[in-house]
Structure formats: structure tokens, C-alpha cells
Coordinates of C-alpha atoms in Angstrom, one line a residue:
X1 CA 0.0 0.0 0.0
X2 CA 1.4 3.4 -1.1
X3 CA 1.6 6.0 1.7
X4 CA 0.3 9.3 1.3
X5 CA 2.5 11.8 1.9
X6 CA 1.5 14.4 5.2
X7 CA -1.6 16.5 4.2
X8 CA 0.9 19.6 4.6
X9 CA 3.5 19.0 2.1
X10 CA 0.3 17.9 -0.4
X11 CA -0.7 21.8 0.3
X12 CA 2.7 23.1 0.2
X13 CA 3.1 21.1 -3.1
X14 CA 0.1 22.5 -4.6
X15 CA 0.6 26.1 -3.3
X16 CA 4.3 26.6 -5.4
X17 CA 2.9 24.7 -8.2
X18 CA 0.3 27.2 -8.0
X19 CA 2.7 30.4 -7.5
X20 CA 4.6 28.8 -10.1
X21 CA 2.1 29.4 -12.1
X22 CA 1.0 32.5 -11.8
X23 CA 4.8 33.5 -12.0
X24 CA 4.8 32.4 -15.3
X25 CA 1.5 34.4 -16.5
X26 CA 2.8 37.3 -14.8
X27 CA 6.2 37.4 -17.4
X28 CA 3.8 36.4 -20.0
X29 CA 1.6 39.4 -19.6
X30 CA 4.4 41.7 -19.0
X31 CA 6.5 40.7 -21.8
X32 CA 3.6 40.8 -23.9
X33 CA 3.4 44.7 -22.9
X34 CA 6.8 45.4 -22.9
X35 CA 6.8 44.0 -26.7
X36 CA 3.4 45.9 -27.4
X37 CA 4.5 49.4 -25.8
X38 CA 8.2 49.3 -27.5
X39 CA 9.1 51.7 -29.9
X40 CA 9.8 48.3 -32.1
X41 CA 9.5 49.4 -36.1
X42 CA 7.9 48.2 -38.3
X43 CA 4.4 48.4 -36.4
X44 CA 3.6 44.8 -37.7
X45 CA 6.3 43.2 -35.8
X46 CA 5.9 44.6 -32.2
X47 CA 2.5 43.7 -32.6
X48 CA 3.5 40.1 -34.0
X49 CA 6.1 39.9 -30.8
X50 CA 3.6 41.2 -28.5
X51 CA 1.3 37.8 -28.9
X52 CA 3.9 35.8 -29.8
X53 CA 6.0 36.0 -26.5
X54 CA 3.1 35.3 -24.5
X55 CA 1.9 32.2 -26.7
X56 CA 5.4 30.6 -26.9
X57 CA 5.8 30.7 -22.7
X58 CA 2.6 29.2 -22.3
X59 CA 3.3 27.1 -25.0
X60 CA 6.0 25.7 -23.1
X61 CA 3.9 24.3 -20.3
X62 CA 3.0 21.6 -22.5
X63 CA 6.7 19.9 -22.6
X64 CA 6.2 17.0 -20.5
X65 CA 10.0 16.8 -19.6
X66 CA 10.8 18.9 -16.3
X67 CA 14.4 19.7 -17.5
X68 CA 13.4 20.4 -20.8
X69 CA 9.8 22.5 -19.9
X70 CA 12.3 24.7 -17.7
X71 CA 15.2 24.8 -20.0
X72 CA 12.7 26.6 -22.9
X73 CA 11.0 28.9 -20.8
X74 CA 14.0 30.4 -18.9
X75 CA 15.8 30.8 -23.2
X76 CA 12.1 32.6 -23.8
X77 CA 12.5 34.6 -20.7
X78 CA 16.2 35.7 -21.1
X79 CA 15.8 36.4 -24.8
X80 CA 13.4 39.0 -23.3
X81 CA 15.5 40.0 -20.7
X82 CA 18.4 40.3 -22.8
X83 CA 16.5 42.6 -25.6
X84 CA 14.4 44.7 -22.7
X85 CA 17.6 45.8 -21.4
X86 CA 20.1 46.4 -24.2
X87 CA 16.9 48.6 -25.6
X88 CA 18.3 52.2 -25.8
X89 CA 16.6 55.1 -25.7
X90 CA 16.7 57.8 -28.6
X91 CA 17.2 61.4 -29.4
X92 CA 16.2 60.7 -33.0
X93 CA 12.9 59.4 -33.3
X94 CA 9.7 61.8 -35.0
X95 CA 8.5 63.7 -32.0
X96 CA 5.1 65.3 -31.4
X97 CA 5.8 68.7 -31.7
X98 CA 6.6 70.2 -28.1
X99 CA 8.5 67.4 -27.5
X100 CA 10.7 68.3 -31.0
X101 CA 13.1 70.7 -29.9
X102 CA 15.6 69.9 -26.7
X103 CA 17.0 72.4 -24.7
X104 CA 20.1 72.7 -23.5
X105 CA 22.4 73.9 -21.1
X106 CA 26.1 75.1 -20.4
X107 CA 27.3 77.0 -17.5
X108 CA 30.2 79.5 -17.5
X109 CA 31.7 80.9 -14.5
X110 CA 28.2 82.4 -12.8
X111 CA 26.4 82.4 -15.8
X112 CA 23.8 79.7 -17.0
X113 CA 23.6 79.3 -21.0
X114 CA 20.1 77.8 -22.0
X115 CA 19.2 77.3 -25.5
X116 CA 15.8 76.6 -27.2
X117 CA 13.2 77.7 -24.0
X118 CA 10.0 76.8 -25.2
X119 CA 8.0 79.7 -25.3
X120 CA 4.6 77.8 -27.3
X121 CA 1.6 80.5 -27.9
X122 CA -1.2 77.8 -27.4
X123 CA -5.4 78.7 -28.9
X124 CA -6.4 75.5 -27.7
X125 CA -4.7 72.5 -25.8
X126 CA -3.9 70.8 -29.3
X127 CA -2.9 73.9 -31.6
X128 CA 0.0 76.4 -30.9
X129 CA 2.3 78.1 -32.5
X130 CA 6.0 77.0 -32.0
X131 CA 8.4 79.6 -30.4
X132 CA 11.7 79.4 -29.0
X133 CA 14.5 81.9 -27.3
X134 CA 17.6 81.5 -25.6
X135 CA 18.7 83.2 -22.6
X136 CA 21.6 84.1 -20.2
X137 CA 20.8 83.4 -16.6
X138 CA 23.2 84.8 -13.7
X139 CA 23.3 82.4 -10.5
X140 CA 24.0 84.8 -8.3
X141 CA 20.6 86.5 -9.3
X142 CA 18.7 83.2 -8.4
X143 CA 15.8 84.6 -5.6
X144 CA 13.5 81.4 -5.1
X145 CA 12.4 78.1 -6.5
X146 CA 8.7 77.6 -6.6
X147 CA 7.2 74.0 -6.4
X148 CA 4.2 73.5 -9.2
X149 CA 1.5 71.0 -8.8
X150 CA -1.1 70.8 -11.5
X151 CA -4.5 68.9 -11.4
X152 CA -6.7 67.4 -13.9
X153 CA -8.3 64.7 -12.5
X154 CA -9.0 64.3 -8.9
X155 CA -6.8 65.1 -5.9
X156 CA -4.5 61.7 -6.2
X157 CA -2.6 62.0 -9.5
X158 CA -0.9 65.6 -10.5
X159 CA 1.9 66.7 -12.9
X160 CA 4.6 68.4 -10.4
X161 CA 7.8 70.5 -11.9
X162 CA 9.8 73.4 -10.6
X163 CA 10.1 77.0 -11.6
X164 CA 13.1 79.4 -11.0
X165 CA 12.6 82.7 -10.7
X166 CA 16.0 85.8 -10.8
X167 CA 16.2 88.8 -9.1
X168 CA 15.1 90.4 -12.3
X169 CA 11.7 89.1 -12.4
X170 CA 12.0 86.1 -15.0
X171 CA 11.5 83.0 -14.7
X172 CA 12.5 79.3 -15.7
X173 CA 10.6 76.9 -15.6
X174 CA 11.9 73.0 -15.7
X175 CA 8.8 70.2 -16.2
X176 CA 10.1 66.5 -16.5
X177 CA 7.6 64.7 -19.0
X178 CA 7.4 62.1 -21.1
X179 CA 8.7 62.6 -24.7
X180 CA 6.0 61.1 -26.9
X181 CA 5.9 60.0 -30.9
X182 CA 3.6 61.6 -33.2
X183 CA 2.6 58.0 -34.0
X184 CA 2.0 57.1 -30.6
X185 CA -1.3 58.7 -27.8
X186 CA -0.9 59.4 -24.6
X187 CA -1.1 56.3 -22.2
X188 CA -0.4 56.0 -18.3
X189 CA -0.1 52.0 -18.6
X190 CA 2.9 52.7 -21.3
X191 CA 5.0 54.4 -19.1
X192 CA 5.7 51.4 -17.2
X193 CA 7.6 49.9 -20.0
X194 CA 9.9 51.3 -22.8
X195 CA 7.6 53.5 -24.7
X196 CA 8.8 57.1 -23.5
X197 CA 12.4 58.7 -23.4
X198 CA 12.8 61.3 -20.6
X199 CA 12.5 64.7 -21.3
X200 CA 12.5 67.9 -19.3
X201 CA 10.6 70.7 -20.6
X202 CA 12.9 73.9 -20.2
X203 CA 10.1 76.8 -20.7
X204 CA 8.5 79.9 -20.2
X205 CA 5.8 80.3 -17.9
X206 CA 3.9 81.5 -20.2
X207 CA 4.2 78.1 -21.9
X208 CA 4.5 75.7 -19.2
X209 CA 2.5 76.9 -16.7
X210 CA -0.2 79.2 -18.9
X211 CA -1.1 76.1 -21.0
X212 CA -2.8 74.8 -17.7
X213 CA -4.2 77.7 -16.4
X214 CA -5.7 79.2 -19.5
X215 CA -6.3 76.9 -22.0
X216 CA -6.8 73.5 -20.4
X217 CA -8.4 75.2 -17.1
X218 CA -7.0 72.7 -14.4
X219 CA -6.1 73.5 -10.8
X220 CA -2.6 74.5 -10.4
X221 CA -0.8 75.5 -7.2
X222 CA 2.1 77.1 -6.8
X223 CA 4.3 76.7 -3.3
X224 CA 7.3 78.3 -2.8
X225 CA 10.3 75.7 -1.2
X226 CA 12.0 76.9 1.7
X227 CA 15.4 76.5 0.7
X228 CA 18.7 78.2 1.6
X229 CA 20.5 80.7 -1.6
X230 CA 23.4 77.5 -1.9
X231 CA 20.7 74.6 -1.6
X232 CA 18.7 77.1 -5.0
X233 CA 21.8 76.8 -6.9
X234 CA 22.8 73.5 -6.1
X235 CA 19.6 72.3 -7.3
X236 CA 19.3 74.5 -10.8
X237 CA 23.1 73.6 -11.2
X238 CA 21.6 70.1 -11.0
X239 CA 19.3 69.9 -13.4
X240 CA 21.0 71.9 -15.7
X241 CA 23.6 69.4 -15.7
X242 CA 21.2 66.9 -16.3
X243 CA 19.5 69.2 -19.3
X244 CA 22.7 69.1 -20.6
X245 CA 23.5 64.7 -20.9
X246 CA 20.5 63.9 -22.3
X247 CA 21.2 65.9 -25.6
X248 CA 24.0 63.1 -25.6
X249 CA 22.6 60.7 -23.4
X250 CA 19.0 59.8 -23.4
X251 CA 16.9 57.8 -20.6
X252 CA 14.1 55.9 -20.9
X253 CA 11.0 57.3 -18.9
X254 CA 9.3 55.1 -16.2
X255 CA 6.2 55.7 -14.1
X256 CA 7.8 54.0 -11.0
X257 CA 11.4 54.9 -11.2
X258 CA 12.0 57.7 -13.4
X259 CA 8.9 60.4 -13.8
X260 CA 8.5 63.9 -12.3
X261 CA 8.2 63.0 -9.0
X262 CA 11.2 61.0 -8.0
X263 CA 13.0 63.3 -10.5
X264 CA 12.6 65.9 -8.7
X265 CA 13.9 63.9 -5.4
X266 CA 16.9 62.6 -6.9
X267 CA 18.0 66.1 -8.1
X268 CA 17.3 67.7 -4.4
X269 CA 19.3 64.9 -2.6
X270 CA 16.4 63.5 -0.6
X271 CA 16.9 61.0 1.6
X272 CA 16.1 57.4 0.7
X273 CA 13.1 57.9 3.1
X274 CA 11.5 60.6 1.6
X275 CA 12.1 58.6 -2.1
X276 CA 10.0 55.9 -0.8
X277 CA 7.0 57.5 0.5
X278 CA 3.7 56.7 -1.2
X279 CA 2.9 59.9 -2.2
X280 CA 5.8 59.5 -4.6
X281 CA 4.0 57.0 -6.6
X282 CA 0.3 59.5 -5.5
X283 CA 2.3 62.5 -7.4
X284 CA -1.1 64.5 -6.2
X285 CA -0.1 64.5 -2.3
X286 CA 3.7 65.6 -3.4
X287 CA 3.1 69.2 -1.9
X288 CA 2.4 67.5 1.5
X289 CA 5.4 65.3 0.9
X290 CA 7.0 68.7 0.9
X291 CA 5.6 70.1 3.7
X292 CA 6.3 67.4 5.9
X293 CA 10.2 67.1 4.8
X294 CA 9.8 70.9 6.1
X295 CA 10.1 72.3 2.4
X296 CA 7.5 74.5 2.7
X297 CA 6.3 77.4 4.4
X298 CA 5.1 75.8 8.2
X299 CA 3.2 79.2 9.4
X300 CA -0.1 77.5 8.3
X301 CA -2.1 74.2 8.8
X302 CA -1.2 72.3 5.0
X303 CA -4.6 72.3 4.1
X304 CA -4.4 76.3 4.6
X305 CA -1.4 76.8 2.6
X306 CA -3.0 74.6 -0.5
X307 CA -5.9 76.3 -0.4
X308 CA -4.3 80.1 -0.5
X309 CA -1.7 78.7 -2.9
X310 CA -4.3 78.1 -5.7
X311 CA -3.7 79.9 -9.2
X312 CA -7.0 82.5 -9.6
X313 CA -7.5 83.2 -13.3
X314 CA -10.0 85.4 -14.7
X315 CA -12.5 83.6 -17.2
X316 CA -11.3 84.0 -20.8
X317 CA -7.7 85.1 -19.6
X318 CA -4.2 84.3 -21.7
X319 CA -0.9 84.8 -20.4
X320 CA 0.4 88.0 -21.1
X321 CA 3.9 89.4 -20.9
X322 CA 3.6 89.3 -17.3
X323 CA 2.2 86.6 -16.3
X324 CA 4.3 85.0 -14.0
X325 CA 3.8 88.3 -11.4
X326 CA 0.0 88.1 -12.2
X327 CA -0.3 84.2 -11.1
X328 CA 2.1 85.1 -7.8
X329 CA -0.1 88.9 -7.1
X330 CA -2.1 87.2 -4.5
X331 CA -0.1 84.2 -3.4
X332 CA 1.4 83.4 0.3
X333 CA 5.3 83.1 -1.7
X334 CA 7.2 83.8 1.7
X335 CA 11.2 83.6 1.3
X336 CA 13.3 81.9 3.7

């Protein structure tokens, strides 16, 4: 008579075959995405690669062998590995057109060169007409840096950038996006994969932040970080430098790892503590985030200081030569 083996190893048994098994979904899904959402040309074979991958792992299931079942579907999975990570990002592919023109940057002694400043004159939130400048920017005239959040769609998710603003009333104004393809929409699920090179929007305000406030009408906030005159420059020195190596260097953008948010944290030097707080991920609660790291002004309640910190436009207004002292008229902007 065969003996059974203890009821607990029969579970155990069944629960890894069973994790073992969703395991192998889980890379089948993803590298079906990660095939779907490349920048793969022609169009026909990332969308051949994206069912394929999945078909040939599952297919795999039906080797009887052990040895042999495991042998095919770790070659599937590091031929996906291998190509997922030797993918490079690109300066060269055919941009939609505010994402056409890269800025760049160059610093000399205590001045700050920066080329190609979008400067976009938008009628509505799909038409504009292109404009760029360049400009000269001293550091020792660097006053404040101003933390940006803009919402669209409920309180949890928000676009978040920075703005510099000199002595002599102008402002720069640094958004880190995602550099889409004319071919390709818009999609949150894409940026999880490589479908997006990193880009950071060097612009007017008038661009950058007047797109939101008068032509696509969302709530936008404006908070000004409590930072000492070195910590300014450190940080503008920082992402100029970084402005500057991904005219020669591209990244690949990435909703977890690499998007405005922890941007923004890996050029200030926050702590590892602060990079892994959920609001991170929840870019809508980053203004708390700052207020709690003791970024921003601590007079008030937070609540308060959102609420006073909201950008007031008059219906039917456009952003005028001086816009960026109109949106700040009637804002709590305290200096350190």
C-alpha cells in the first residue's frame, strides 16, 4: 500500500505549483506589454512579438519533460530580458511637436547658458504656434524656486515640476515629462515599460504653466520651497547638468522609477526615506510630501497653505507678458 505523503507538504506542493504558475503568467503578460509598448518598427512586428512571446511561454507548459519545460522557458524569458535591457533610448525618433526641440544647457563661470526655451503660444490645448528663445541666466541672481503641482483629475494623481525665478523678475521653468511620438497617444499604462524617453521641458511660464491655467483650465498651485540661496543653486546647477547629458545621453521614462516626482527627489538629494513615501508614486499629495520634509512654508495648517496657494484666473484670460507676477499677485510666496 502506497503511503500518502503528510496532508501539509500535499498543500505546500500544490501552493508553489500554484505560485509557479502565476509567476509564469505574470512574465507572459508583462513581456507581452513590454513588446506591445516598445518603440519596435515596423508596427507589424511589435505587434506580431507582442502575442507571440506570450503564446510561446505558455506554450511551453505543454513539454512533458521537467528539464526540458524549464530549459525553454528560462531561453524565452532571457531572450526577453536580454533585448528589454540592451533597448536604448533615442534622441532621433519623429516627436510630437513640443517634445521636437531639446534644450540645452552650459554653465560658464556664474552664468547659466540655455538654448531653445519653449516659449509655445497655445489657442487651444492641441494647436500652438511653436516659439523658442535663448537666454543668459546669472546664479548669483537666483531669488527662489517655486514647487508647481497641476491637477486634472481628482486630488491623487498631479503633474509636479519646478520653476526658478531671478532677481530680475524672469522665470525658468523646468517640467520633467514624457517625450512622446507623433505615432504614438498618450497612455499612463505605457510608461511602465519602454515606450517614452525622458524629457524635461525647459520653458517659459507663459508656456509651461499658462497652458494649464488658461487653456486646459486645471487646478494649479504654486508653493514656494524653503530652501537656503546654496541649496537654489545646487539644485538649478543640478538639473541643468542633467539638461545638458541627455542631448547626448537619453533615458528611458518610467512611471515607478524615473517620472517627475522622483526626478525631482533625486536632483534635491532626498533622503532614501522621503524617495519611498507613497505619495511619490500618488504625485497628487507631493506638496504635503514637501511640507512634511519641512520644504515648505510651516506658518499655516497644510490644508491652509493649498488652499491660498491656488492659481485665480479670470474667465477668458491668456498669459500676457507678465504673467508669471500676475499668477504670484495674491499668493502666500514667503522667502526663507
Amino acid at each position: 500500500m502506497t503511503e500518502r505523503p503528510p496532508l501539509h507538504r500535499s498543500i505546500l506542493r500544490t501552493l508553489c505549483r500554484g505560485l509557479g504558475l502565476f509567476g509564469i503568467l505574470l512574465v507572459a503578460v508583462w513581456g507581452g506589454a513590454a513588446f506591445f509598448y516598445s518603440t519596435l518598427e515596423p508596427t507589424a512586428l511589435r505587434l506580431g512579438l507582442s502575442g507571440l512571446f506570450p503564446v510561446a511561454l505558455l506554450a511551453c507548459l505543454a513539454i512533458r519533460r521537467p528539464l526540458y519545460r524549464r530549459s525553454a522557458m528560462l531561453g524565452i524569458s532571457l531572450i526577453l530580458a536580454v533585448w528589454f535591457l540592451t533597448d536604448p533610448a533615442r534622441n532621433d525618433r519623429d516627436w510630437a511637436p513640443e517634445y521636437s526641440q531639446m534644450a540645452d544647457a552650459t554653465v560658464e563661470g556664474r552664468v547659466a547658458h540655455v538654448t531653445h526655451i519653449r516659449n509655445f503660444t497655445y489657442r487651444t490645448p492641441t494647436d500652438a504656434t511653436p516659439a523658442y528663445y535663448d537666454a543668459d541666466y546669472n546664479l548669483d541672481t537666483l531669488s527662489s524656486v517655486d514647487l508647481v503641482t497641476s491637477y486634472w483629475a481628482g486630488s491623487a494623481i498631479a503633474h509636479v515640476f519646478l520653476s526658478f525665478g531671478f532677481s530680475d523678475g524672469r522665470h525658468l521653468a523646468i517640467s520633467i515629462e514624457t517625450r512622446r511620438q507623433k505615432r504614438f497617444a498618450y497612455s499612463t499604462i505605457a510608461g511602465f515599460f519602454h515606450h517614452y524617453e525622458l524629457f524635461y521641458v525647459t520653458a517659459d511660464e507663459r508656456d509651461l504653466i499658462g497652458v494649464r491655467t488658461d487653456i486646459r483650465r486645471e487646478q494649479v498651485y504654486i508653493y514656494r520651497l524653503q530652501l537656503s540661496p546654496a541649496a537654489r543653486e545646487r539644485l538649478l546647477l543640478s538639473y541643468l547638468s542633467e539638461l545638458h547629458m541627455l542631448t547626448t545621453h537619453p533615458r528611458w521614462y518610467n512611471t515607478l522609477t524615473a517620472n517627475c516626482t522622483t526626478e525631482i527627489l533625486a536632483r534635491s538629494g532626498a533622503s532614501p526615506r522621503w524617495r519611498l513615501d507613497w505619495r511619490v508614486l500618488l504625485s497628487g499629495y507631493t506638496a504635503s510630501l514637501a511640507y512634511d520634509i519641512g520644504l515648505l512654508d510651516q506658518h499655516d495648517p497644510f490644508a491652509t497653505l493649498q488652499r491660498l496657494s491656488l492659481i485665480k484666473r479670470p474667465e477668458g484670460a491668456r498669459p500676457s507678458a507678465n504673467y508669471s507676477q500676475e499668477i504670484r499677485e495674491h499668493l502666500p510666496l514667503n522667502t526663507p
